[in-house]
């Protein structure tokens, strides 16, 4: 009746279920009981059946009873919720560390060995501690199947942790409204067996090795992983940022120190746009939206990106 | 208990309304005090040094100015009750002058900061670090809002003074004067807290 | 009813005494806070501010002579504000 | 004793004052006319907001783009939220029925400050106008959601300032109404009406008044800070300036949680009037209902943090907020039990307002119970910001306040207009509306449990079925409400004349003619008995 699959995909599912079933169960019971009582009174004591009402002012003993019983129920409900929440604050010492970098509108997961991935790939039955970093506004990392969610607040050190207990792929959503493409800010968590994970983890530090060798393919793969296409399109459609179509080599009017300047889009300019996006603001576009990629892109990556941009010119 | 506005003037009603309004003012500044306490707790060092830059002398003078003006407006009520219209007007005049003096002081104080390129959004301030940005942001916003209240209070008092001049307010009917007094005291009350928070606690 | 109470006349003298007291407290607070006393400074400054404001409330704002209801409401509002500040700080002090 | 007005007194509707035509309304300081001004403006905005709601449901009927772009969708739920919360349900019952009935129910000729009352209507209209202006000027409408969360609200290019300022002005209007009611209740009760002889609707307005007065300034100052931060770049909440975005959330919810009790308390008051009247029976546990209103208003002030369970507050704060959230459910429980007990051994006259009250009880319980699920930490971690929350608050805001509003509308309609409406159409409309309501919002509970986040323009295929059901429900409900509203409007012309006490009510408003005369009472009544005396 409820939940997607009923599986226990993480360590939080069972405590969540206990709290949920207790609260929902008591609630449904009370709801049915009270509704039936109400409908019975409406039927039994309507004007036709009971022409004269009996005046009753109240009954203190009853009042006390129906204060105390809900208090006890409510305290127990609170207790279940607290008990289920408590473990989320205490990650085991041996937990694996992953950092998520959230920005409008993509997640990027960075592993301890420098490996980066737009998907969260984790080994089965291993506690995972995710350090939460946001570069712009508040986002929220939400894995419904794991029953866990945590806001990613810019300027704050925070983490969340969980233990995946079932192999498979599950959805990740951004659950805090973060602007235009909020509903497209999603990803996948891929729980692998520990052996498979080891293999994946040891592969080349960059995830894009297998992109193929068409010109610009690697650049495109890098950009996909970094989430550039959330704001820029390769086909001329204007999204939040300027489209890449015929961008490279063109003339652009930009605003630099609140003065308009015309620049040519050469490698130097592209590099600056990526590493220091707020230095030159392309005219007609908002400032402060694109954040620097200094922490996640190397010079080499940027060369690959330029290679890709070049391929968009002859269309 | 019976009385309706049309039939009979009801001072108690009007005073109750004024007090309730003052409560909303208290909470308006209350919200800012919450922000202040949180940021002071998070940036103790920056707040410490930033507060030392404010002039205790000007702050003290302004505190005393407001206290005296509070006393004068309170005395003007006594004067009106004793049917001493001249004295009441004189005391209100003093209150207004003191209020203006407060604002003039504030003007010079702020001007001094502006000269040192300390104002919201200034790049010099931004360079000094986030604690300073927060301290001065709060300082300008809270004292600015307070100054706005001083201006409103002055307008209120001027209106009341003209009513006294035209004998609309006299020893029998002075609840409006009392209400303007209440408002002015509230402005004073808020300053009583702003002063130590910004100037004294370093 | 308040009709007769409202004409309670406070002598000028009272106000002058209170004013003198307030100024004295201000100066005390200035001198005390100029000496380095650590966290105690905050406490002292706030206690003095609280004493000053109770004078303003009770005498200048006539609470002492009004219907008790007013003083109770003022105390209630101040208590509420303090409670809200405390609860907000519950978060910040324990992070 | 109570005197019946003679027929010489013109009713407030026919009365010719200083001004003619429309000016006789928009310059009138008569609390009854002001009540109707509010009714008219609130209903207009409600229809705008509801139509936007329906358009959102059309968009959500299928994944991907259906009728509008993502930008429009984001602007829509922002406007929908702002209108519905600040311009419809917060003023809703107090400004319409409170204004109209509070002075009559406590035996006064008007509120304490009639001109201030009119002023607060002007503030209301100005505020909504500003919100609407924000839609058509600047660089596109605001798109932050009604919560204006920092730091997004500084980043967006949307036209935030007029909207924020509009909300600020609406807050002012709300404060003035609350202040006015508090003074009115303190000072203008009829002789003999002691506190515990006051009817329950005024009692809830009294509790609401305090919340309005003491909570609204906090949002006022918060919105001012947002404006200052956007315009003057004063650092308050923007992390790049050292501010803390969570502090914004604290301040926002310090107001906005008590605000949900501003919405529900008067609704509970209206239900407490309807139930005894149609049961022909005194209300069960009057004192406990009064006490629970005060308790809700008081405890409700300290539980704002339950909107921030996933934001990373300290454990101590989470513990306190969750515990207090469960405590605040108790007074609501007491009310529900007392209402149902009132029906025991009653003699129930099954009229439309009573059906609305029964409907209220049912959906309010569902909304309240889902609130308990959200108040519990473990479950809220999963359900926060999903459609489960959307379902919770539509059930309790629309289902609670909305049902009570329509119940009150049908209950006091004869008194306000002097006409009876057609009960058959009213009941048919209610049944259609109720069916649509349960389908529309019921489906959202399941979507939320599956994990569909809120404020999502587009969604995963797995959520499709639920959304189809929900959207179909919206259409049914829209139809039902149209029937209800058309029936009420049509009855203005066709309805038969209403007697002064069509339902056999015992509170003071039923002792004067329908519609009431300008001065309400020829002679101020002297009260000797409790409000629901059916002996
Ligand atoms: C009219 C408005 C209204 C009312 C009255 C309530 C009432 C309650 N609300 Fe709700 N709430 C909202 C409007 C309202 N809410 C809105 C608008 C939001 C979303 C804001 C946003 O994010 O946009 C929200 C969000 C919201 C959240 C945050 C969810 C999240 O974002 O993660 C929570 C969490 O605790 C919550 C809890 C409650 C509780 C416990 C009550 C309780 O007061 C309910 C009490 C009632 C009952 C419990 C039923 C009757 C009781 C019985 C029949 C007896 C049995 C009782 C027991 C056994 C205890 N609400
Ligand atoms: C009182 C409060 C209220 C009311 C009544 C409604 C009514 C409706 N709401 Fe609203 N809603 C909110 C308050 C309310 N909402 C809030 C606060 C939010 C959060 C915003 C945010 O996230 O910031 C929200 C968000 C919200 C969302 C979530 C958006 C998202 O997160 O993605 C959705 C989605 O479907 C929705 C739908 C609807 C619908 C379909 C209606 C409609 O069903 C309304 C139904 C009304 C009618 C059917 C009546 C219309 C009748 C007529 C027009 C009659 C015709 C008239 C004559 C002939 C005279 N609402
Ligand atoms: Cu990121 Cu929503
Ligand atoms: Cu809440």
Coordinates of C-alpha atoms in Angstrom, one line a residue, chain D:
Chain D
X1 CA -33.7 42.3 28.7
X2 CA -33.1 42.2 25.0
X3 CA -35.1 44.6 22.9
X4 CA -36.3 43.8 19.4
X5 CA -35.6 46.5 17.0
X6 CA -38.6 48.3 15.5
X7 CA -38.8 48.4 11.7
X8 CA -38.1 52.1 11.5
X9 CA -34.3 51.6 11.7
X10 CA -32.9 51.1 8.2
X11 CA -30.7 48.0 7.7
X12 CA -27.0 48.7 7.2
X13 CA -27.5 47.8 3.5
X14 CA -30.1 50.4 2.8
X15 CA -28.7 53.1 5.0
X16 CA -27.8 56.3 3.2
X17 CA -24.9 58.0 4.8
X18 CA -22.8 60.9 3.9
X19 CA -21.5 59.3 0.7
X20 CA -23.4 57.7 -2.2
X21 CA -22.8 54.6 -4.3
X22 CA -19.5 53.0 -4.1
X23 CA -18.1 55.7 -1.8
X24 CA -20.8 54.7 0.7
X25 CA -18.8 51.5 0.9
X26 CA -15.2 52.3 0.5
X27 CA -15.4 55.3 2.9
X28 CA -17.7 53.6 5.4
X29 CA -16.5 53.0 8.9
X30 CA -19.4 50.6 9.7
X31 CA -17.9 47.3 10.7
X32 CA -20.5 45.5 8.7
X33 CA -19.8 47.2 5.5
X34 CA -16.0 46.8 6.1
X35 CA -16.7 43.1 6.6
X36 CA -18.3 42.9 3.2
X37 CA -15.5 44.9 1.6
X38 CA -13.2 42.2 2.9
X39 CA -15.5 39.4 1.8
X40 CA -15.6 40.7 -1.7
X41 CA -11.8 41.3 -2.0
X42 CA -10.9 38.1 -0.4
X43 CA -13.2 36.1 -2.6
X44 CA -11.8 37.7 -5.7
X45 CA -8.2 36.9 -4.7
X46 CA -9.3 33.4 -3.7
X47 CA -10.7 32.8 -7.2
X48 CA -7.4 34.1 -8.7
X49 CA -5.3 31.9 -6.4
X50 CA -7.5 28.9 -6.9
X51 CA -7.4 29.2 -10.7
X52 CA -3.6 29.3 -10.5
X53 CA -3.8 26.1 -8.4
X54 CA -5.9 24.5 -11.0
X55 CA -3.4 25.5 -13.8
X56 CA -0.6 24.0 -11.7
X57 CA -2.5 20.8 -11.5
X58 CA -3.0 20.8 -15.3
X59 CA 0.7 21.2 -15.7
X60 CA 1.4 18.3 -13.3
X61 CA -1.0 15.9 -15.0
X62 CA 1.9 14.5 -17.1
X63 CA 5.7 14.6 -16.8
X64 CA 7.5 17.1 -19.0
X65 CA 6.0 20.3 -20.2
X66 CA 2.2 20.2 -20.4
X67 CA 0.9 23.7 -20.6
X68 CA 3.5 26.1 -19.0
X69 CA 7.2 26.5 -18.7
X70 CA 9.3 25.9 -15.6
X71 CA 9.7 29.6 -15.0
X72 CA 5.9 30.1 -15.1
X73 CA 5.3 27.2 -12.9
X74 CA 7.7 28.5 -10.3
X75 CA 6.2 31.9 -10.4
X76 CA 2.7 30.3 -10.1
X77 CA 3.3 28.4 -6.9
X78 CA 4.9 31.5 -5.4
X79 CA 2.0 33.7 -6.3
X80 CA -0.5 31.0 -5.3
X81 CA 1.2 30.6 -1.9
X82 CA 1.5 34.3 -1.2
X83 CA -2.1 35.0 -2.2
X84 CA -3.6 32.0 -0.4
X85 CA -1.6 32.5 2.8
X86 CA -1.2 36.2 3.2
X87 CA -4.3 37.5 1.3
X88 CA -6.9 34.7 1.9
X89 CA -6.6 32.5 4.9
X90 CA -4.8 34.8 7.3
X91 CA -7.3 37.7 7.0
X92 CA -10.1 35.2 6.0
X93 CA -12.3 34.6 8.9
X94 CA -11.3 37.4 11.3
X95 CA -11.5 40.2 8.7
X96 CA -14.8 39.0 7.2
X97 CA -16.9 37.3 9.9
X98 CA -14.9 38.8 12.7
X99 CA -15.5 42.3 11.5
X100 CA -19.2 41.7 10.7
X101 CA -20.1 39.7 13.8
X102 CA -17.7 40.4 16.7
X103 CA -19.3 43.7 17.8
X104 CA -22.8 42.2 17.4
X105 CA -21.9 39.0 19.3
X106 CA -20.5 40.9 22.3
X107 CA -23.3 43.5 22.2
X108 CA -21.5 46.6 20.9
X109 CA -22.3 49.1 18.2
X110 CA -19.0 48.9 16.4
X111 CA -15.4 48.0 17.0
X112 CA -13.2 50.2 19.2
X113 CA -11.5 52.0 16.4
X114 CA -13.8 52.2 13.4
X115 CA -11.5 54.4 11.3
X116 CA -8.5 52.2 11.9
X117 CA -10.6 49.3 10.8
X118 CA -11.2 51.0 7.4
X119 CA -7.5 51.8 7.2
X120 CA -6.6 48.2 7.6
X121 CA -8.7 47.3 4.7
X122 CA -6.8 49.9 2.6
X123 CA -3.6 48.4 3.8
X124 CA -4.9 45.0 2.7
X125 CA -5.8 46.2 -0.8
X126 CA -2.5 48.0 -1.1
X127 CA -0.5 44.9 -0.1
X128 CA -2.2 42.7 -2.6
X129 CA -1.8 45.3 -5.3
X130 CA 1.9 45.4 -4.6
X131 CA 2.1 41.6 -4.9
X132 CA 0.2 41.7 -8.1
X133 CA 2.4 44.5 -9.5
X134 CA 5.5 42.3 -8.8
X135 CA 4.1 40.0 -11.4
X136 CA 4.1 42.4 -14.3
X137 CA 7.1 44.7 -13.7
X138 CA 10.8 44.3 -13.4
X139 CA 12.6 41.2 -14.6
X140 CA 9.8 38.8 -14.3
X141 CA 7.7 37.6 -11.4
X142 CA 9.2 36.4 -8.1
X143 CA 10.0 32.7 -8.0
X144 CA 11.1 31.9 -4.5
X145 CA 8.0 30.2 -3.1
X146 CA 6.0 31.9 -0.4
X147 CA 8.8 31.3 2.1
X148 CA 11.3 33.6 0.4
X149 CA 14.2 31.4 1.6
X150 CA 17.6 33.1 1.7
X151 CA 20.0 33.0 0.0
X152 CA 18.0 32.1 -3.1
X153 CA 15.8 35.2 -2.6
X154 CA 19.0 37.3 -3.1
X155 CA 20.1 35.5 -6.1
X156 CA 16.9 35.4 -8.2
X157 CA 16.4 38.0 -10.8
X158 CA 12.7 37.8 -10.1
X159 CA 11.1 41.0 -9.0
X160 CA 11.2 40.4 -5.3
X161 CA 10.9 43.8 -3.8
X162 CA 7.3 44.7 -4.5
X163 CA 6.3 41.2 -3.4
X164 CA 8.2 41.4 -0.1
X165 CA 6.9 44.9 0.5
X166 CA 3.4 43.7 -0.3
X167 CA 3.7 41.0 2.3
X168 CA 4.9 43.6 4.8
X169 CA 1.9 45.8 4.2
X170 CA -0.4 42.8 4.5
X171 CA 1.2 42.2 7.8
X172 CA 0.4 45.7 8.9
X173 CA -3.2 45.2 8.0
X174 CA -3.3 42.0 10.0
X175 CA -1.8 43.7 13.1
X176 CA -4.3 46.5 12.9
X177 CA -7.2 44.1 12.7
X178 CA -5.9 42.1 15.7
X179 CA -5.3 45.2 17.8
X180 CA -8.7 46.5 17.1
X181 CA -10.4 43.3 18.1
X182 CA -8.4 43.0 21.3
X183 CA -9.3 46.5 22.4
X184 CA -12.9 45.9 21.3
X185 CA -13.2 42.7 23.4
X186 CA -11.5 44.3 26.4
X187 CA -13.6 47.5 26.4
X188 CA -16.9 47.1 24.6
X189 CA -18.5 43.9 25.9
X190 CA -22.2 44.4 26.8
X191 CA -22.9 44.8 30.5
X192 CA -23.1 41.5 32.2
X193 CA -21.0 39.7 29.6
X194 CA -18.2 38.5 31.7
X195 CA -15.3 36.7 30.0
X196 CA -16.8 33.3 30.5
X197 CA -20.2 34.4 29.1
X198 CA -18.6 35.4 25.9
X199 CA -19.4 33.2 22.8
X200 CA -16.6 31.1 21.5
X201 CA -16.1 32.8 18.2
X202 CA -15.1 36.1 19.9
X203 CA -12.9 34.0 22.2
X204 CA -11.0 32.6 19.3
X205 CA -10.7 36.0 17.8
X206 CA -9.2 37.2 21.1
X207 CA -6.6 34.5 21.1
X208 CA -5.9 35.1 17.4
X209 CA -5.6 38.8 18.1
X210 CA -2.7 38.2 20.4
X211 CA -0.9 36.0 17.9
X212 CA -1.4 38.6 15.2
X213 CA -0.1 41.3 17.4
X214 CA 2.9 39.5 18.8
X215 CA 4.0 37.4 15.8
X216 CA 3.5 39.6 12.8
X217 CA 6.1 42.2 13.7
X218 CA 8.8 39.5 13.5
X219 CA 8.0 38.8 9.9
X220 CA 7.7 42.5 9.3
X221 CA 11.3 43.1 10.4
X222 CA 12.5 39.9 8.6
X223 CA 11.1 41.1 5.3
X224 CA 12.6 44.5 5.9
X225 CA 16.0 42.8 6.4
X226 CA 15.5 40.9 3.1
X227 CA 14.8 44.2 1.4
X228 CA 17.8 45.9 3.0
X229 CA 20.0 43.0 2.0
X230 CA 18.9 43.1 -1.6
X231 CA 19.0 46.9 -2.0
X232 CA 21.7 48.1 0.4
X233 CA 23.8 44.9 0.5
X234 CA 23.7 44.8 4.3
X235 CA 24.8 41.3 5.3
X236 CA 22.1 39.5 7.2
X237 CA 21.5 36.1 5.8
X238 CA 23.7 35.8 2.8
X239 CA 26.6 33.4 3.6
X240 CA 28.9 35.3 1.3
X241 CA 28.5 38.3 3.6
X242 CA 28.9 36.2 6.7
X243 CA 25.2 35.8 7.4
X244 CA 23.5 32.6 8.3
X245 CA 20.7 31.4 6.0
X246 CA 19.3 29.3 8.8
X247 CA 18.7 32.4 10.9
X248 CA 16.4 33.6 8.2
X249 CA 14.4 30.4 8.4
X250 CA 14.2 30.8 12.2
X251 CA 12.8 34.3 11.9
X252 CA 10.5 33.4 9.1
X253 CA 8.9 30.5 10.9
X254 CA 8.9 32.4 14.2
X255 CA 6.1 34.2 12.5
X256 CA 4.8 31.7 10.0
X257 CA 4.2 28.9 12.4
X258 CA 2.1 31.0 14.8
X259 CA 0.4 32.3 11.6
X260 CA -1.0 28.8 10.9
X261 CA -2.8 29.2 14.2
X262 CA -4.0 32.7 13.1
X263 CA -5.6 30.7 10.3
X264 CA -7.1 27.9 12.2
X265 CA -8.3 29.5 15.5
X266 CA -11.1 31.6 14.1
X267 CA -12.1 28.6 12.0
X268 CA -12.4 26.6 15.2
X269 CA -14.4 29.4 16.6
X270 CA -16.9 29.4 13.7
X271 CA -17.3 25.6 14.1
X272 CA -17.9 26.1 17.8
X273 CA -20.8 28.4 16.9
X274 CA -22.3 26.2 14.2
X275 CA -22.3 22.9 16.2
X276 CA -24.4 24.0 19.2
X277 CA -26.9 26.0 17.0
X278 CA -27.8 23.0 14.9
X279 CA -27.6 20.6 17.8
X280 CA -30.0 22.8 19.8
X281 CA -27.8 22.0 22.7
X282 CA -25.4 23.9 24.8
X283 CA -21.7 23.3 23.9
X284 CA -20.0 20.5 25.7
X285 CA -17.1 21.7 27.9
X286 CA -17.2 25.4 27.2
X287 CA -14.4 26.2 29.6
X288 CA -12.1 23.6 28.1
X289 CA -12.7 24.9 24.6
X290 CA -11.8 28.4 25.8
X291 CA -8.7 27.2 27.6
X292 CA -7.6 25.1 24.6
X293 CA -7.8 28.2 22.3
X294 CA -5.4 30.1 24.6
X295 CA -3.2 27.0 24.9
X296 CA -2.9 26.7 21.1
X297 CA -2.0 30.3 20.7
X298 CA 0.6 30.1 23.4
X299 CA 2.3 26.9 22.7
X300 CA 2.1 27.5 19.0
X301 CA 4.6 30.3 19.5
X302 CA 7.4 27.9 20.3
X303 CA 7.3 25.2 17.8
X304 CA 8.4 26.9 14.6
X305 CA 11.5 24.8 14.3
X306 CA 9.5 21.8 13.0
X307 CA 9.8 23.3 9.6
X308 CA 13.6 23.0 9.8
X309 CA 14.2 19.4 10.9
X310 CA 16.5 18.7 7.9
X311 CA 18.3 22.0 7.9
X312 CA 20.9 21.0 10.4
X313 CA 19.8 22.5 13.7
X314 CA 21.4 21.3 16.9
X315 CA 20.0 18.2 18.5
X316 CA 18.8 20.1 21.5
X317 CA 16.7 22.3 19.3
X318 CA 15.3 19.4 17.3
X319 CA 14.4 17.6 20.6
X320 CA 12.6 20.7 22.0
X321 CA 10.8 21.6 18.8
X322 CA 9.6 18.0 18.1
X323 CA 8.4 17.5 21.7
X324 CA 6.5 20.8 21.7
X325 CA 5.0 20.1 18.3
X326 CA 3.4 17.0 19.8
X327 CA 2.2 19.0 22.8
X328 CA 0.4 21.5 20.6
X329 CA -1.7 18.7 19.2
X330 CA -3.4 18.1 22.6
X331 CA -5.5 21.3 22.7
X332 CA -6.7 20.5 19.2
X333 CA -7.6 17.0 20.4
X334 CA -9.6 18.5 23.3
X335 CA -11.6 20.6 20.9
X336 CA -12.4 17.7 18.6
X337 CA -13.6 15.6 21.5
X338 CA -15.8 18.3 22.8
X339 CA -17.4 19.1 19.5
X340 CA -18.2 15.4 18.9
X341 CA -19.6 15.1 22.4
X342 CA -21.8 18.1 21.8
X343 CA -23.6 15.9 19.2
X344 CA -24.3 13.3 21.7
X345 CA -28.0 13.4 22.8
X346 CA -28.6 16.4 20.7
X347 CA -31.4 17.2 18.4
X348 CA -29.6 17.8 15.2
X349 CA -31.2 20.0 12.5
X350 CA -29.4 18.8 9.3
X351 CA -28.8 22.0 7.4
X352 CA -25.9 22.9 5.1
X353 CA -23.7 24.7 7.7
X354 CA -23.8 21.6 9.9
X355 CA -22.7 19.4 7.0
X356 CA -19.8 21.8 6.5
X357 CA -18.9 21.4 10.2
X358 CA -19.0 17.6 9.9
X359 CA -16.8 17.9 6.8
X360 CA -14.5 20.2 8.7
X361 CA -14.1 17.7 11.5
X362 CA -13.2 14.9 9.1
X363 CA -10.6 16.7 7.0
X364 CA -9.2 18.6 10.0
X365 CA -8.5 15.3 11.7
X366 CA -6.8 14.0 8.6
X367 CA -4.8 17.2 8.3
X368 CA -3.9 17.2 12.0
X369 CA -2.9 13.5 12.0
X370 CA -0.6 14.0 9.0
X371 CA 0.8 16.9 11.0
X372 CA 1.8 14.4 13.7
X373 CA 3.6 12.3 11.1
X374 CA 5.5 15.4 10.2
X375 CA 6.2 16.4 13.7
X376 CA 8.0 13.2 14.4
X377 CA 11.7 13.5 13.6
X378 CA 12.4 10.1 11.9
X379 CA 9.5 10.4 9.6
X380 CA 9.9 14.1 8.8
X381 CA 13.4 13.5 7.6
X382 CA 11.9 11.5 4.8
X383 CA 8.7 13.4 4.2
X384 CA 10.0 17.0 4.5
X385 CA 9.5 19.0 1.3
X386 CA 7.6 16.2 -0.4
X387 CA 4.1 16.3 -1.6
X388 CA 3.1 14.8 1.8
X389 CA 3.7 18.2 3.3
X390 CA 1.6 19.7 0.5
X391 CA -1.2 17.3 1.3
X392 CA -0.9 18.1 5.0
X393 CA -1.3 21.8 4.6
X394 CA -4.0 21.7 2.0
X395 CA -6.0 19.4 4.2
X396 CA -5.6 21.5 7.2
X397 CA -5.5 25.0 5.6
X398 CA -8.0 24.5 2.9
X399 CA -9.8 21.7 4.7
X400 CA -9.8 23.4 8.0
X401 CA -9.9 27.1 7.4
X402 CA -11.5 26.8 4.0
X403 CA -14.3 24.5 5.2
X404 CA -14.9 26.6 8.2
X405 CA -15.0 29.7 6.0
X406 CA -17.7 28.1 3.7
X407 CA -19.5 26.8 6.7
X408 CA -19.6 30.3 8.3
X409 CA -20.6 31.7 4.9
X410 CA -23.7 29.4 4.9
X411 CA -24.3 29.9 8.6
X412 CA -24.3 33.7 8.6
X413 CA -25.5 34.3 5.0
X414 CA -29.1 35.0 6.1
X415 CA -27.9 37.4 8.7
X416 CA -25.5 39.2 6.4
X417 CA -27.7 39.4 3.3
X418 CA -31.2 39.1 4.7
X419 CA -31.9 36.3 2.2
X420 CA -32.1 32.5 2.4
X421 CA -30.1 30.4 -0.1
X422 CA -31.2 27.3 -1.9
X423 CA -30.1 24.4 0.4
X424 CA -30.4 21.7 -2.2
X425 CA -27.9 23.2 -4.5
X426 CA -25.7 24.1 -1.6
X427 CA -25.6 20.5 -0.5
X428 CA -25.0 19.2 -4.0
X429 CA -22.1 21.5 -4.4
X430 CA -20.7 20.4 -1.1
X431 CA -20.8 16.7 -2.1
X432 CA -19.0 17.3 -5.4
X433 CA -16.5 19.6 -3.7
X434 CA -15.8 17.0 -1.0
X435 CA -15.3 14.2 -3.5
X436 CA -12.9 16.3 -5.5
X437 CA -11.1 17.5 -2.4
X438 CA -10.3 14.0 -1.0
X439 CA -9.1 12.8 -4.4
X440 CA -7.0 15.8 -5.1
X441 CA -5.1 16.0 -1.9
X442 CA -5.5 12.4 -0.8
X443 CA -3.4 11.3 -3.8
X444 CA -0.7 13.7 -2.7
X445 CA -0.1 11.8 0.5
X446 CA 0.9 8.8 -1.5
X447 CA 3.0 10.8 -3.9
X448 CA 4.9 12.3 -0.9
X449 CA 5.5 8.9 0.7
X450 CA 6.9 7.6 -2.5
X451 CA 9.3 10.6 -2.4
X452 CA 8.0 13.2 -4.9
X453 CA 9.5 16.5 -3.8
X454 CA 7.4 19.6 -3.8
X455 CA 7.9 22.6 -6.0
X456 CA 8.7 20.2 -8.8
X457 CA 7.8 21.3 -12.3
X458 CA 8.7 18.0 -13.8
X459 CA 8.7 14.6 -12.2
X460 CA 9.8 11.0 -12.6
X461 CA 7.6 8.5 -14.5
X462 CA 6.9 6.6 -11.2
X463 CA 4.8 9.5 -9.9
X464 CA 2.6 9.7 -12.9
X465 CA -0.5 7.7 -11.7
X466 CA -0.8 9.6 -8.5
X467 CA -0.6 12.9 -10.3
X468 CA -3.3 12.0 -12.8
X469 CA -5.7 11.1 -10.0
X470 CA -4.8 14.3 -8.1
X471 CA -5.4 16.5 -11.2
X472 CA -8.7 14.9 -12.0
X473 CA -9.7 15.6 -8.4
X474 CA -8.8 19.2 -8.9
X475 CA -11.2 19.5 -11.8
X476 CA -14.1 17.9 -9.8
X477 CA -13.4 20.2 -6.9
X478 CA -13.3 23.3 -9.1
X479 CA -16.7 22.3 -10.4
X480 CA -18.1 21.8 -7.0
X481 CA -16.9 25.1 -5.7
X482 CA -18.4 26.8 -8.8
X483 CA -21.8 25.3 -7.9
X484 CA -21.5 26.5 -4.3
X485 CA -20.5 30.1 -5.2
X486 CA -23.0 30.4 -8.1
X487 CA -25.7 29.3 -5.7
X488 CA -24.8 31.8 -3.1
X489 CA -24.6 34.6 -5.7
X490 CA -27.8 33.7 -7.3
X491 CA -29.6 33.6 -4.0
X492 CA -28.9 37.2 -3.5
X493 CA -31.5 37.9 -6.1
X494 CA -33.8 34.9 -5.9
X495 CA -33.6 33.9 -2.2
X496 CA -36.6 34.2 0.1
X497 CA -36.4 36.8 2.9
X498 CA -34.6 35.6 5.9
X499 CA -36.2 35.8 9.4
X500 CA -34.1 37.2 12.2
X501 CA -33.3 33.8 13.6
X502 CA -33.6 31.1 10.9
X503 CA -31.6 28.3 12.6
X504 CA -32.7 28.8 16.2
X505 CA -29.3 30.3 17.3
X506 CA -29.0 31.8 20.8
X507 CA -26.1 34.2 20.4
X508 CA -26.8 37.9 20.2
X509 CA -26.6 38.3 16.4
X510 CA -29.8 36.2 16.1
X511 CA -31.7 38.7 18.3
X512 CA -31.6 41.5 15.9
X513 CA -33.2 41.7 12.4
X514 CA -31.6 40.3 9.2
X515 CA -29.9 42.2 7.8
X516 CA -28.9 44.1 11.0
X517 CA -29.7 47.8 11.4
X518 CA -26.9 50.4 11.2
X519 CA -26.5 50.7 14.9
X520 CA -26.9 47.0 15.6
X521 CA -28.9 47.4 18.8
X522 CA -31.5 50.0 19.7
X523 CA -30.6 49.5 23.3
X524 CA -27.4 47.7 24.4
X525 CA -28.5 44.3 25.7
X526 CA -27.8 43.2 29.3
X527 CA -26.4 39.7 29.5
X528 CA -27.4 37.4 32.3
X529 CA -26.9 33.9 30.9
X530 CA -24.2 32.0 29.1
X531 CA -24.0 32.1 25.3
X532 CA -25.5 28.8 24.4
X533 CA -28.5 28.7 26.6
X534 CA -31.1 26.2 25.2
X535 CA -32.9 25.4 28.4

